[in-house]
Every structure is written in C-alpha cells, then in structure tokens.
Coordinates of C-alpha atoms in Angstrom, one line a residue:
M1 CA 102.1 25.8 75.9
Q2 CA 98.6 24.6 75.0
I3 CA 95.2 25.8 76.1
A4 CA 94.7 22.3 77.7
D5 CA 97.5 23.1 80.1
L6 CA 95.3 25.7 81.8
D7 CA 92.6 23.0 82.4
I8 CA 95.1 20.5 83.7
L9 CA 96.7 23.0 86.1
Q10 CA 93.3 24.0 87.5
S11 CA 92.1 20.4 87.9
Q12 CA 95.3 19.4 89.8
A13 CA 95.0 22.1 92.4
Q14 CA 95.9 21.0 95.9
Y15 CA 97.9 22.3 98.9
P16 CA 100.8 23.0 98.6
S17 CA 100.9 24.0 95.0
I18 CA 104.1 26.0 94.1
T19 CA 104.3 28.6 91.3
I20 CA 107.6 30.2 90.5
T21 CA 107.8 32.9 87.8
L22 CA 110.7 35.0 86.6
P23 CA 111.9 37.1 83.7
T24 CA 114.5 35.3 81.5
H25 CA 116.7 36.2 78.7
R26 CA 117.4 35.1 75.1
T27 CA 121.0 36.4 74.8
F28 CA 124.3 36.5 76.5
P29 CA 125.5 37.6 78.9
E30 CA 122.1 38.1 80.6
K31 CA 121.0 34.5 80.1
E32 CA 124.0 33.2 82.1
K33 CA 122.3 34.5 85.3
D34 CA 119.0 32.7 84.7
P35 CA 120.0 29.3 86.2
V36 CA 121.1 31.0 89.4
R37 CA 117.9 33.0 89.6
V38 CA 115.9 29.8 89.2
K39 CA 117.7 28.0 92.0
N40 CA 117.4 31.0 94.3
L41 CA 113.7 31.1 93.8
I42 CA 113.4 27.3 94.5
R43 CA 115.3 27.9 97.8
E44 CA 112.8 30.6 98.6
A45 CA 109.9 28.2 98.0
E46 CA 111.6 25.7 100.2
D47 CA 112.0 28.2 103.0
R48 CA 108.3 29.0 102.9
L49 CA 107.3 25.3 103.0
L50 CA 109.6 24.7 106.0
Q51 CA 107.5 27.3 107.9
E52 CA 104.7 24.7 107.9
Y53 CA 106.3 21.3 107.2
E54 CA 109.1 19.2 108.4
A55 CA 111.9 18.7 105.9
R56 CA 111.1 15.0 105.4
D57 CA 107.5 15.9 104.5
I58 CA 108.4 18.1 101.6
Q59 CA 111.3 16.0 100.3
D60 CA 109.4 14.6 97.3
I61 CA 108.1 17.9 96.1
M62 CA 111.4 19.6 96.5
Q63 CA 113.1 16.9 94.5
R64 CA 110.6 17.5 91.8
L65 CA 111.6 21.2 91.7
W66 CA 115.3 20.5 91.7
D67 CA 114.9 17.9 88.9
L68 CA 113.0 20.5 86.9
A69 CA 115.8 23.1 87.5
D70 CA 118.4 20.6 86.2
S71 CA 116.3 19.8 83.1
I72 CA 116.0 23.4 81.8
D73 CA 117.9 24.3 78.7
H74 CA 118.6 27.9 79.2
N75 CA 120.1 28.3 75.7
H76 CA 116.6 28.5 74.4
N77 CA 115.0 30.8 77.0
L78 CA 112.3 33.3 76.0
E79 CA 111.2 36.4 77.9
G80 CA 109.7 34.6 80.9
M81 CA 109.5 31.3 82.7
M82 CA 106.9 29.7 84.9
I83 CA 107.7 26.6 87.1
V84 CA 104.8 24.7 88.8
A85 CA 105.0 21.8 91.1
N86 CA 102.9 19.9 93.6
R87 CA 102.7 16.2 94.5
D88 CA 101.1 15.3 91.2
V89 CA 102.3 17.9 88.7
A90 CA 105.8 19.3 87.8
K91 CA 106.2 21.5 84.7
V92 CA 108.3 24.3 83.2
Y93 CA 106.8 26.8 80.8
K94 CA 108.8 29.2 78.7
V95 CA 106.7 32.1 77.5
P96 CA 107.3 35.0 75.1
T97 CA 106.2 37.6 77.7
R98 CA 108.2 39.1 80.6
L99 CA 107.0 37.8 84.0
E100 CA 107.6 39.2 87.4
E101 CA 109.9 37.4 89.8
K102 CA 107.8 35.8 92.5
V103 CA 107.1 32.6 94.5
A104 CA 103.6 31.5 95.5
V105 CA 102.6 28.7 97.8
Q106 CA 98.9 28.2 97.9
D107 CA 96.2 25.7 97.0
D108 CA 96.2 26.5 93.3
F109 CA 98.7 27.5 90.6
L110 CA 99.0 31.0 89.2
V111 CA 97.4 30.3 85.9
R112 CA 97.0 34.0 85.2
D113 CA 100.6 34.2 83.9
L114 CA 100.1 31.4 81.4
L115 CA 96.8 33.0 80.4
L116 CA 98.5 36.4 79.9
A117 CA 101.3 34.8 77.8
Q118 CA 98.8 32.9 75.7
S119 CA 96.9 36.1 75.1
R120 CA 100.0 37.9 73.8
I121 CA 100.9 35.2 71.2
Q122 CA 99.6 36.5 67.9
S123 CA 99.5 33.9 65.1
Y124 CA 99.1 35.1 61.5
W125 CA 100.1 34.4 57.9
V126 CA 102.5 36.5 56.0
L127 CA 102.1 36.5 52.2
T128 CA 104.8 38.2 50.1
L129 CA 103.4 39.0 46.7
A130 CA 106.3 38.8 44.3
E131 CA 106.8 36.9 41.1
N132 CA 110.2 35.3 41.9
P133 CA 108.7 33.9 44.1
T134 CA 105.6 34.6 46.2
R135 CA 106.2 33.1 49.7
L136 CA 103.9 32.2 52.5
F137 CA 105.0 32.2 56.2
H138 CA 103.3 31.1 59.3
A139 CA 104.1 33.5 62.2
D140 CA 103.8 33.5 65.9
N141 CA 104.7 37.0 67.1
D142 CA 108.2 37.7 65.6
Q143 CA 109.0 34.0 64.8
L144 CA 108.3 33.2 61.1
Q145 CA 108.5 29.8 59.5
E146 CA 108.3 29.5 55.7
V147 CA 105.5 27.2 54.4
Q148 CA 106.5 24.7 51.7
D149 CA 103.0 23.5 50.9
Y150 CA 99.7 24.5 49.1
G151 CA 101.8 25.3 46.0
F152 CA 104.1 27.7 47.9
P153 CA 106.5 29.2 46.9
F154 CA 104.8 30.3 43.7
V155 CA 107.0 31.4 40.7
N156 CA 105.4 33.2 37.8
E157 CA 106.5 31.1 34.8
E158 CA 104.4 32.9 32.3
P159 CA 106.0 35.4 29.9
G160 CA 107.4 38.2 31.9
T161 CA 108.4 41.0 29.6
R162 CA 107.0 42.8 26.6
M163 CA 109.7 41.3 24.4
T164 CA 108.7 37.7 25.2
L165 CA 105.0 38.2 24.9
D166 CA 103.0 37.3 21.7
T167 CA 103.3 40.4 19.5
R168 CA 101.3 39.2 16.6
Y169 CA 99.0 41.7 14.9
G170 CA 96.1 42.7 17.1
T171 CA 97.6 41.6 20.4
K172 CA 98.3 44.0 23.3
P173 CA 101.4 42.9 25.3
D174 CA 100.5 44.9 28.4
S175 CA 97.0 43.5 28.5
E176 CA 98.3 40.0 28.0
R177 CA 100.8 40.4 30.8
D178 CA 98.1 41.7 33.1
E179 CA 96.0 38.7 32.4
H180 CA 98.9 36.4 33.2
L181 CA 99.3 38.2 36.5
R182 CA 95.6 37.8 37.3
I183 CA 95.9 34.1 36.7
F184 CA 99.1 33.9 38.8
F185 CA 97.5 35.7 41.7
R186 CA 94.3 33.6 41.5
N187 CA 96.5 30.5 41.9
I188 CA 98.2 32.2 44.9
D189 CA 94.8 33.0 46.4
A190 CA 93.7 29.3 45.9
G191 CA 96.9 28.2 47.8
L192 CA 96.2 30.7 50.5
K193 CA 92.7 29.4 50.9
Q194 CA 94.1 25.9 51.6
A195 CA 96.2 27.3 54.4
L196 CA 93.3 29.3 55.8
D197 CA 91.1 26.2 55.7
L198 CA 93.7 24.5 57.9
E199 CA 94.3 27.5 60.2
D200 CA 92.0 30.5 60.0
L201 CA 94.3 33.4 60.8
P202 CA 94.7 37.0 59.7
V203 CA 96.9 37.7 56.8
V204 CA 99.6 40.3 56.3
L205 CA 100.4 41.2 52.7
L206 CA 103.7 42.5 51.4
G207 CA 104.3 43.7 47.9
V208 CA 104.6 46.5 45.4
D209 CA 101.5 48.5 44.6
K210 CA 100.8 46.8 41.3
N211 CA 101.0 43.3 42.7
L212 CA 98.8 44.3 45.7
G213 CA 96.3 45.8 43.3
F214 CA 96.1 42.7 41.1
F215 CA 95.8 40.4 44.2
K216 CA 93.0 42.5 45.7
E217 CA 91.1 42.4 42.4
V218 CA 91.1 38.6 42.1
A219 CA 91.4 37.4 45.7
Q220 CA 88.4 35.6 47.3
N221 CA 90.0 35.7 50.7
Y222 CA 90.8 39.4 50.9
D223 CA 88.6 39.8 54.0
K224 CA 91.3 38.0 56.0
V225 CA 93.9 40.7 55.4
L226 CA 94.9 42.3 58.6
T227 CA 97.3 44.9 57.2
V228 CA 99.3 45.7 54.1
I229 CA 103.0 46.6 53.8
E230 CA 104.0 48.1 50.5
G231 CA 107.5 47.7 49.0
N232 CA 109.7 45.5 46.8
H233 CA 110.6 42.3 48.7
D234 CA 111.5 40.1 45.7
L235 CA 115.2 40.1 46.5
A236 CA 115.1 38.4 50.0
T237 CA 117.5 35.5 50.0
A238 CA 116.8 32.0 51.5
D239 CA 119.2 32.7 54.3
N240 CA 117.6 35.9 55.6
T241 CA 114.0 35.7 54.4
A242 CA 112.3 34.9 57.7
L243 CA 114.4 37.4 59.7
K244 CA 114.0 40.1 57.1
F245 CA 110.2 39.7 57.0
A246 CA 109.9 39.5 60.8
E247 CA 111.6 42.8 61.2
L248 CA 109.2 44.3 58.6
V249 CA 106.0 42.7 59.8
W250 CA 106.0 42.2 63.5
P251 CA 106.1 45.9 64.6
K252 CA 103.2 46.6 62.2
V253 CA 101.2 43.7 63.5
Q254 CA 101.8 44.8 67.1
E255 CA 100.5 48.3 66.2
V256 CA 97.4 47.0 64.5
M257 CA 96.5 44.4 67.2
H258 CA 97.1 46.9 70.0
E259 CA 94.7 49.3 68.4
Q260 CA 92.1 46.6 67.9
R261 CA 92.4 45.4 71.5
H262 CA 92.0 49.0 72.7
N263 CA 88.9 49.5 70.6
D264 CA 87.4 46.2 71.7
V265 CA 87.9 47.0 75.4
A266 CA 86.5 50.5 75.1
Q267 CA 83.4 49.2 73.3
A268 CA 82.8 46.4 75.8
I269 CA 83.1 48.7 78.8
D270 CA 80.8 51.3 77.2
A271 CA 78.2 48.7 76.5
A272 CA 78.3 47.3 80.0
V273 CA 78.1 50.7 81.6
S274 CA 75.2 51.7 79.4
S275 CA 73.2 48.6 80.3
N276 CA 74.4 48.6 84.0
T277 CA 75.7 45.0 83.7
F278 CA 79.1 45.4 85.4
F279 CA 80.9 45.3 88.7
T280 CA 84.1 47.0 89.7
D281 CA 83.9 46.4 93.5
L282 CA 86.2 43.5 94.6
N283 CA 83.6 41.8 96.8
D284 CA 80.9 42.2 94.1
I285 CA 83.3 40.7 91.6
W286 CA 84.2 37.8 93.9
V287 CA 80.6 36.8 94.5
A288 CA 79.5 37.3 90.9
T289 CA 82.3 35.1 89.6
L290 CA 81.6 32.4 92.2
D291 CA 77.9 32.4 91.1
G292 CA 78.8 32.1 87.4
R293 CA 77.6 35.5 86.5
G294 CA 80.9 36.8 85.0
A295 CA 80.9 37.0 81.2
R296 CA 84.1 38.9 80.6
L297 CA 86.7 39.9 83.2
F298 CA 89.1 42.7 82.3
V299 CA 92.3 42.7 84.3
E300 CA 95.0 45.3 84.4
E301 CA 98.3 43.6 83.7
G302 CA 100.4 43.2 86.8
Y303 CA 97.6 43.8 89.3
S304 CA 97.3 41.4 92.2
F305 CA 96.3 41.6 95.9
S306 CA 96.3 39.2 98.8
A307 CA 93.0 38.5 100.6
K308 CA 91.5 36.6 103.5
V309 CA 88.4 34.7 102.6
S310 CA 85.4 34.5 104.9
E311 CA 84.4 31.1 106.4
D312 CA 81.5 30.8 104.0
G313 CA 83.7 31.8 101.1
R314 CA 81.4 34.6 100.0
S315 CA 83.5 37.6 100.9
I316 CA 87.1 38.7 100.9
A317 CA 89.1 41.2 102.9
V318 CA 92.3 42.7 101.3
V319 CA 95.4 41.8 103.3
D320 CA 98.2 44.5 103.2
E321 CA 100.9 42.4 104.8
P322 CA 100.5 38.8 103.6
E323 CA 103.8 37.8 105.2
A324 CA 102.1 38.1 108.6
Y325 CA 99.9 35.1 107.8
R326 CA 100.5 31.5 107.3
N327 CA 100.2 30.3 103.7
R328 CA 96.9 28.6 104.2
E329 CA 95.2 31.5 105.9
I330 CA 95.1 33.8 102.9
V331 CA 94.9 33.7 99.1
H332 CA 98.2 35.3 98.1
D333 CA 96.9 36.2 94.6
A334 CA 93.2 36.8 94.8
V335 CA 93.1 38.0 91.2
N336 CA 94.3 34.6 90.1
R337 CA 91.5 33.0 92.1
I338 CA 88.9 35.3 90.5
I339 CA 90.3 34.4 87.0
E340 CA 89.9 30.7 87.8
H341 CA 86.2 31.3 88.8
V342 CA 85.6 33.0 85.5
L343 CA 87.3 30.3 83.4
Q344 CA 85.5 27.5 85.3
T345 CA 82.1 29.0 84.3
S346 CA 83.1 29.5 80.6
G347 CA 83.8 33.2 80.9
E348 CA 86.5 35.2 79.2
V349 CA 89.5 36.9 80.7
V350 CA 91.1 39.9 78.9
F351 CA 94.4 41.6 80.1
V352 CA 94.7 45.3 79.4
E353 CA 97.5 47.8 79.7
P354 CA 97.7 49.9 82.9
G355 CA 95.2 52.8 82.8
R356 CA 93.0 51.3 80.1
L357 CA 90.1 50.6 82.5
G358 CA 89.8 54.3 83.6
D359 CA 88.8 55.8 86.9
N360 CA 91.7 54.0 88.7
R361 CA 90.0 50.6 88.0
K362 CA 92.1 47.5 88.1
L363 CA 89.3 44.9 87.5
F364 CA 86.1 45.3 85.5
L365 CA 83.6 42.5 85.2
T366 CA 80.8 42.4 82.6
L367 CA 77.8 40.3 83.7
R368 CA 75.7 37.7 82.0
Y369 CA 72.6 38.9 84.0

C-alpha cells in the first residue's frame, strides 16, 4: 500500500463504490476460513446492490469482485484485508492491522481503514553494535530485513585482544584497543549516515554497554536514536538473526511510539483548547472540514456513524437505523466522509485509542482559523 493509493481511491469515487473489510489470519487453522469469509461478504454486497439494481446492471462490478476473490493468495495474509471495487477500480489491500468485518455501498470508498493501517506501520532502522559483526536491519513493524550495503555488515578486523596488540615499551594496549574501537564505530556511523540519507528513519541500537558508550561518543547521527536495548547480541546466527532481533526490538518500539503518540495528542489538544481553536460537535466539524478549516482531525479508532446530509450539504443528522434507508439516501460512514474532507484540504488525520480524547469525545478537530 502506498500513500498514492489514498489519492487514487478518493479521485475514483462514484456510486456504487463497494468497500469490504475483514480481519484475516497469518497462521493455520484460522487462515483456512478467510476465503469463505471473503466470499460471504461479496454475496452480502451483491444483496445490497440488488435492492437498487437489476442483476444485469451489476454484472460487471460483481465479476470484478469475484475475480478479485479468486486472485487472493491467502497463504500470505496479514491481520486485515480491504477489498474495493466500482466500475473503474478493483483492488485488494492486505494490511498489518485488524479490521472490522463490514460491507459498505456508497459513493466513496472507506479510505479510513487504509489510513489507519498506514498510520500503524512504523518503519525504523535496527543497528546491532557488535564486533563480529555489526549488522543493520530495515524494519517495518515486526518485519526485519538485513541490509547488505553501506559497508554492512561491519567486522572489526583490528587487533582484538591484549595479547595481539603492540606491546612495545611505552604503549598502552587498553588505550590502543579503545582507539581501534572508536575508529571502528566511526566507520559504522558513516555507513549509517548513508542509510539515513536514503531513508531518514529513527534508529534502535542494540549492544553491550561498552560498545554503546563508544558509539555514542563518536557518532554524528546519535540524535536519530529512538531507543537503546542493552545486551550481548554478537552470537545471533544467519538463520535466526531477523526473527531474534524482531522479538527483542518490536515490543520496545511499540512501547516508545505509543508513549510518543499519547504525548503528541495530549499536547495538541491542550494547545487547541487553550486557544479555543477546536470543534467537537459533529455538525461544526462537518462544516469546518467542508470549508477547509480543519488542520488536524483526531479520530477514536473504530468510531463511525451513519448520517443523512441536508440538501445543501451543510448539515448532517445522525441516523440510528441505516438499514431503513436506501443506500443513496445516507452516508453509511460519515466519519470516513469527514476524513476525506480533511485530506482534500491538506489537513492531517490522527487515530487514537479509545478514551484518549477525554470527556466521551470521539472526534476532535483543531482549526486553522
């Protein structure tokens, strides 16, 4: 999934646009049920379309959906799946976040689910500071890939023990070894800089205290360090390296990033409240985002509501029983529509855990003016 996909899906909106989302599974036996679940949801979408169209009128779009279902390789499922289709677009997205099971038929796609998945993908570098060798990994969440570039993996080929160092009169073996280590870690830092120049991501460091200390002393890129994990990781073998480090690193990264997100949200809300530049009322938010006033929209994960839009498009009324209406008469996911308004006017959307917005709020919009 690329950021450009969000723009494509928004630009291709038309009625009917079908969005199907569901949780999926990586392992057996749970993943065996995923193909059946997909087909059941496609049938549900067909039933909804048949409430408004003759079967011959939806034949093309239904064929697109069935072709998509047949093309899915369920052996490589992640935590969630999103299927979108209309007369011009047909795509399947596998995402590393769990999605709710639902079917939507409206005049736009539910881009919120892709946006949420995108916001939960954390990319970073993992640098293991060891002499035999120092490795660099590129990580997306718990998936690590070793980098074989920029000089990595680095092996310290300088004298490594007191007995092999120059012990002539006046030399200090410990000092000589320390200087060799400084040179070694400067070279590693130079290699890391090349990686950072290509992709500017936070860095997780692993290593024993001494190596961490030397690296911190000489590194020019230490401000990129997200967190440090102490310990001896020299003995990881080629077969289990990525898995071993993922198990060590990903829980710590989640913890640090969760805390950072929480602090960022709290600070942004406090600033908006202090300056009285925010809305929490649904109609106020609807109008402000239509007018391009929305700077940053905070959305509680999982929150949605159906709404009927006024004839002039400037107000909404919450609908408690959307099944009582025809598809075109209401917006089944008004939160998704608000998100689209924000994105179309270069605003930012941030998803937060339930309860983070306080005072039973589900949406919080900071204003440009």
